[in-house]
Amino acid sequence: RTMTSFTSRISPNERTSLINNAFEAKRGSYSPYSKFPVGAALLTADGTIIKGANIENASYGGTICAERTAIVKAVSEGNRSFVGLAVVTDVASAISPCGMCRQVIREFCALDMPVLLIPGDYPKQPDGEWDSKPGMTEGGVRETTLGDLLPDSFGPEHLDLPRK
Amino acid sequence: RTMTSFTSRISPNERTSLINNAFEAKRGSYSPYSKFPVGAALLTADGTIIKGANIENASYGGTICAERTAIVKAVSEGNRSFVGLAVVTDVASAISPCGMCRQVIREFCALDMPVLLIPGDYPKQPDGEWDSKPGMTEGGVRETTLGDLLPDSFGPEHLDLPRK
Amino acid sequence: RTMTSFTSRISPNERTSLINNAFEAKRGSYSPYSKFPVGAALLTADGTIIKGANIENASYGGTICAERTAIVKAVSEGNRSFVGLAVVTDVASAISPCGMCRQVIREFCALDMPVLLIPGDYPKQPDGEWDSKPGMTEGGVRETTLGDLLPDSFGPEHLDLPRK
Amino acid sequence: RTMTSFTSRISPNERTSLINNAFEAKRGSYSPYSKFPVGAALLTADGTIIKGANIENASYGGTICAERTAIVKAVSEGNRSFVGLAVVTDVASAISPCGMCRQVIREFCALDMPVLLIPGDYPKQPDGEWDSKPGMTEGGVRETTLGDLLPDSFGPEHLDLPRK
Ligand SMILES: [Zn+2]
Ligand SMILES: [Zn+2]
Ligand SMILES: [Zn+2]
Ligand SMILES: [Zn+2]
């Protein structure tokens, strides 16, 4: 059986590095309320990897997810160009970013930017089940893109449209 | 030329009512910062329509969009079952909800719930351009669904998954 | 022993109504994650009371508190002038709004607007303990103001200040 | 005339470093919507300074302030103990954090943690006006604390209180 092929702009080395960094990032999670630690790793155009973890808040609404932590950290340090994102949780399947994170990522990333959703028990062995699903790649990593996660997105250009 | 057909669970009357209420809702917008008023109308399973508008905040981050205003208003009043959503802005094209709103809607609505994106200059006359695009319906309203706007969504069921 | 006196612009009837409505509002709470239901009631300048409850979200960050639900509901319905707010939880003491809510309230309310923090077991009987604390009023309700809760606040006027 | 004295746990060197880092941090701001760049610098218990800037979003609600950027960056990198915060904008006066930031800071910092609000034209020369105000210190820096900015705060301990 052949693994789903996926044309990606990230190299195998970068993929490995993103996955490792996402796991490392997860150790920085502060998630006493959800008990759902998440780690994210963001690859910049110049090859730097920036990590983020979810930081929860007693108000719940003040919670900032791993993906957004990585983005605001990266952008505030001067990075504006990103080529890949990886996300991992403690759950044994690929978990998708929430809509808030998709929107914040959207501000800075191309719609075809690869997003790797890593199962918490990576690397999974092929079992004929997960690995036959579309988008599934080595080790049980689901590979998607920002555009696939946030179709018909709202973005900066819409604020510039003329009002009636 | 034939309009895109779209199987929807909302009736023509409900559609008209959603559109009218979204326009009315927009009048309640408080958007001094973006100058981008948005109105939303939410149809409950029992036929009630609940309106919302975007309420901005000097902190920017404290801003709550029209769709979320409608949802929290509806839910806090005891509605938990929704069958349609319409959104309108002052822009002469169909504008999509932001990712935060898609996520908040996701908590309460089925993935196949119709979402009507109404152009601010509704009803548009067919011009062979917009009306040949997929999802376009009468008057230039783009009809989509929550699931199309937030594929592979994160939701309540994921928080219940066993952790490694 | 004398109860703390507090000069308030809300009448005894309005106070009672705010308290009752806050309890009723709490029944609309959707709080499966925190299991911390909150109800809020907002009194407009023309005597209307608008209710809100906390509406949580699986993303945690998408959660909107009771106070903000009440404010966005009220403002989107055309109310811009408020004279009192009451908040109640299931906890047997007066619980304060989170900082996000204080900020959102700040956009629309005067700093001297009374805020009533109602214990979940209202009315408490005087016991010489709670009722000797500053700000405590009949039934164990702590009466404070927006300005006391958010001193030196950031607001719309700061965005208008000239930049260097 | 004597400057307001203020007992602080940060040394003059740390103060200078916080101020310099807040200005540097501001250069990382992404604020195309508000045109209100903000920089923040957070001092950890072990003497490290972590910078943050405001990162805005077309959705407005997705905006994350400088103070929260600094906090989530610091916490996700393993810092949980903070002893000082400095904030600066482009405005020629001391500008306070928004309520959302106060709440997020509250999760991790002691109420007596010093917060330095730096005017954008720091150092100001004494002019008998700003420097006679309470809390004003060298160069026009207003020195306050988290507890002064968020009195009667809501925090993690409240979520643990027994429900009725
Ligand atoms: Zn998220
Ligand atoms: Zn939105
Ligand atoms: Zn709140
Ligand atoms: Zn802030």
XYZ file of N, CA and C in Angstrom, chain C residues 54-115:
186
model
N -22.770 33.053 31.279
C -21.503 32.661 30.642
C -21.737 31.512 29.667
N -21.136 31.647 28.491
C -21.272 30.655 27.423
C -19.865 30.169 27.097
N -19.566 28.974 27.545
C -18.201 28.468 27.386
C -17.991 27.801 26.028
N -16.743 27.487 25.754
C -16.381 26.920 24.458
C -15.273 25.890 24.651
N -15.330 24.837 23.848
C -14.321 23.781 23.955
C -12.902 24.303 23.762
N -12.774 25.426 23.065
C -11.450 26.027 22.875
C -10.999 26.818 24.100
N -11.847 26.912 25.082
C -11.622 27.719 26.288
C -11.509 29.207 25.963
N -10.598 29.585 25.079
C -10.419 30.991 24.730
C -11.649 31.605 24.081
N -12.519 30.780 23.526
C -13.729 31.280 22.887
C -14.868 31.543 23.868
N -14.607 31.293 25.138
C -15.608 31.501 26.188
C -15.975 32.978 26.335
N -17.259 33.253 26.508
C -17.712 34.621 26.769
C -18.471 34.621 28.089
N -18.043 35.510 29.001
C -18.602 35.549 30.359
C -20.014 36.142 30.369
N -20.659 35.990 31.502
C -22.023 36.484 31.691
C -22.110 37.999 31.500
N -21.157 38.705 32.049
C -21.193 40.166 31.977
C -21.069 40.642 30.537
N -20.169 39.987 29.786
C -19.982 40.391 28.391
C -21.172 39.977 27.532
N -21.743 38.834 27.850
C -22.960 38.437 27.132
C -24.043 39.500 27.324
N -24.212 39.956 28.550
C -25.229 40.978 28.816
C -24.916 42.273 28.070
N -23.658 42.674 28.085
C -23.276 43.941 27.442
C -23.474 43.876 25.926
N -22.998 42.819 25.276
C -23.102 42.794 23.808
C -24.564 42.635 23.370
N -25.312 41.924 24.181
C -26.749 41.808 23.912
C -27.410 43.185 24.010
N -27.130 43.871 25.089
C -27.742 45.181 25.310
C -27.319 46.184 24.242
N -26.033 46.262 23.985
C -25.534 47.269 23.047
C -26.035 46.979 21.640
N -26.026 45.706 21.264
C -26.463 45.371 19.903
C -27.960 45.623 19.722
N -28.681 45.707 20.831
C -30.113 46.040 20.755
C -30.352 47.544 20.885
N -29.268 48.310 20.892
C -29.422 49.757 20.844
C -29.239 50.490 22.162
N -28.984 49.751 23.238
C -28.765 50.403 24.520
C -27.304 50.840 24.635
N -27.089 52.070 25.025
C -25.713 52.547 25.186
C -25.494 53.192 26.558
N -26.526 53.181 27.372
C -26.429 53.888 28.641
C -26.885 52.973 29.770
N -25.971 52.698 30.694
C -26.249 51.719 31.742
C -26.054 52.346 33.116
N -26.856 51.918 34.081
C -26.751 52.518 35.405
C -26.490 51.506 36.527
N -26.427 50.235 36.201
C -26.130 49.265 37.249
C -25.910 47.886 36.675
N -25.119 47.092 37.399
C -24.816 45.724 36.976
C -24.837 44.841 38.210
N -25.404 43.640 38.079
C -25.362 42.666 39.170
C -24.835 41.349 38.622
N -24.040 40.660 39.432
C -23.423 39.397 39.017
C -23.575 38.372 40.125
N -23.947 37.151 39.748
C -24.082 36.099 40.754
C -23.527 34.775 40.223
N -22.980 33.979 41.133
C -22.470 32.650 40.772
C -23.104 31.622 41.705
N -22.614 30.398 41.663
C -23.096 29.367 42.585
C -22.277 29.310 43.878
N -21.328 30.215 44.006
C -20.432 30.212 45.154
C -21.018 31.086 46.261
N -20.840 30.674 47.502
C -21.453 31.373 48.629
C -20.676 32.612 49.067
N -20.149 33.333 48.112
C -19.538 34.621 48.428
C -19.602 35.503 47.188
N -19.305 36.782 47.385
C -19.357 37.735 46.272
C -18.152 37.501 45.377
N -18.398 37.180 44.098
C -17.317 36.889 43.149
C -17.217 38.034 42.136
N -16.010 38.478 41.885
C -15.778 39.642 41.026
C -15.683 39.269 39.549
N -16.049 40.189 38.667
C -15.875 39.976 37.223
C -14.396 39.825 36.867
N -14.124 39.075 35.800
C -12.748 38.965 35.314
C -12.349 40.269 34.626
N -11.069 40.386 34.359
C -10.549 41.607 33.764
C -11.087 41.889 32.369
N -11.352 40.825 31.611
C -11.875 41.030 30.261
C -13.229 41.711 30.331
N -14.065 41.247 31.250
C -15.398 41.832 31.392
C -15.304 43.273 31.875
N -14.415 43.517 32.823
C -14.264 44.894 33.295
C -13.923 45.812 32.124
N -13.062 45.321 31.232
C -12.647 46.127 30.081
C -13.809 46.361 29.117
N -14.594 45.345 28.872
C -15.702 45.486 27.922
C -16.799 46.382 28.505
N -17.053 46.237 29.805
C -18.014 47.111 30.481
C -17.543 48.570 30.399
N -16.238 48.735 30.587
C -15.619 50.065 30.582
C -15.931 50.866 29.320
N -16.096 50.166 28.217
C -16.351 50.863 26.946
C -17.663 51.645 26.980
N -18.592 51.198 27.813
C -19.950 51.758 27.740
C -20.453 52.383 29.036
N -19.765 52.142 30.146
C -20.345 52.522 31.436
C -19.483 53.544 32.164
N -20.142 54.384 32.949
C -19.426 55.357 33.770
C -18.661 54.640 34.880
N -17.565 55.251 35.287
C -16.726 54.616 36.302
C -17.427 54.511 37.645
N -18.414 55.370 37.871
C -19.108 55.284 39.159
C -20.367 54.418 39.087
N -20.522 53.675 37.991
C -21.690 52.778 37.899
C -21.613 51.712 38.997
N -22.683 51.553 39.779
C -22.669 50.527 40.831
C -22.619 49.118 40.239
N -21.805 48.283 40.866
C -21.720 46.859 40.508
C -22.032 46.055 41.765
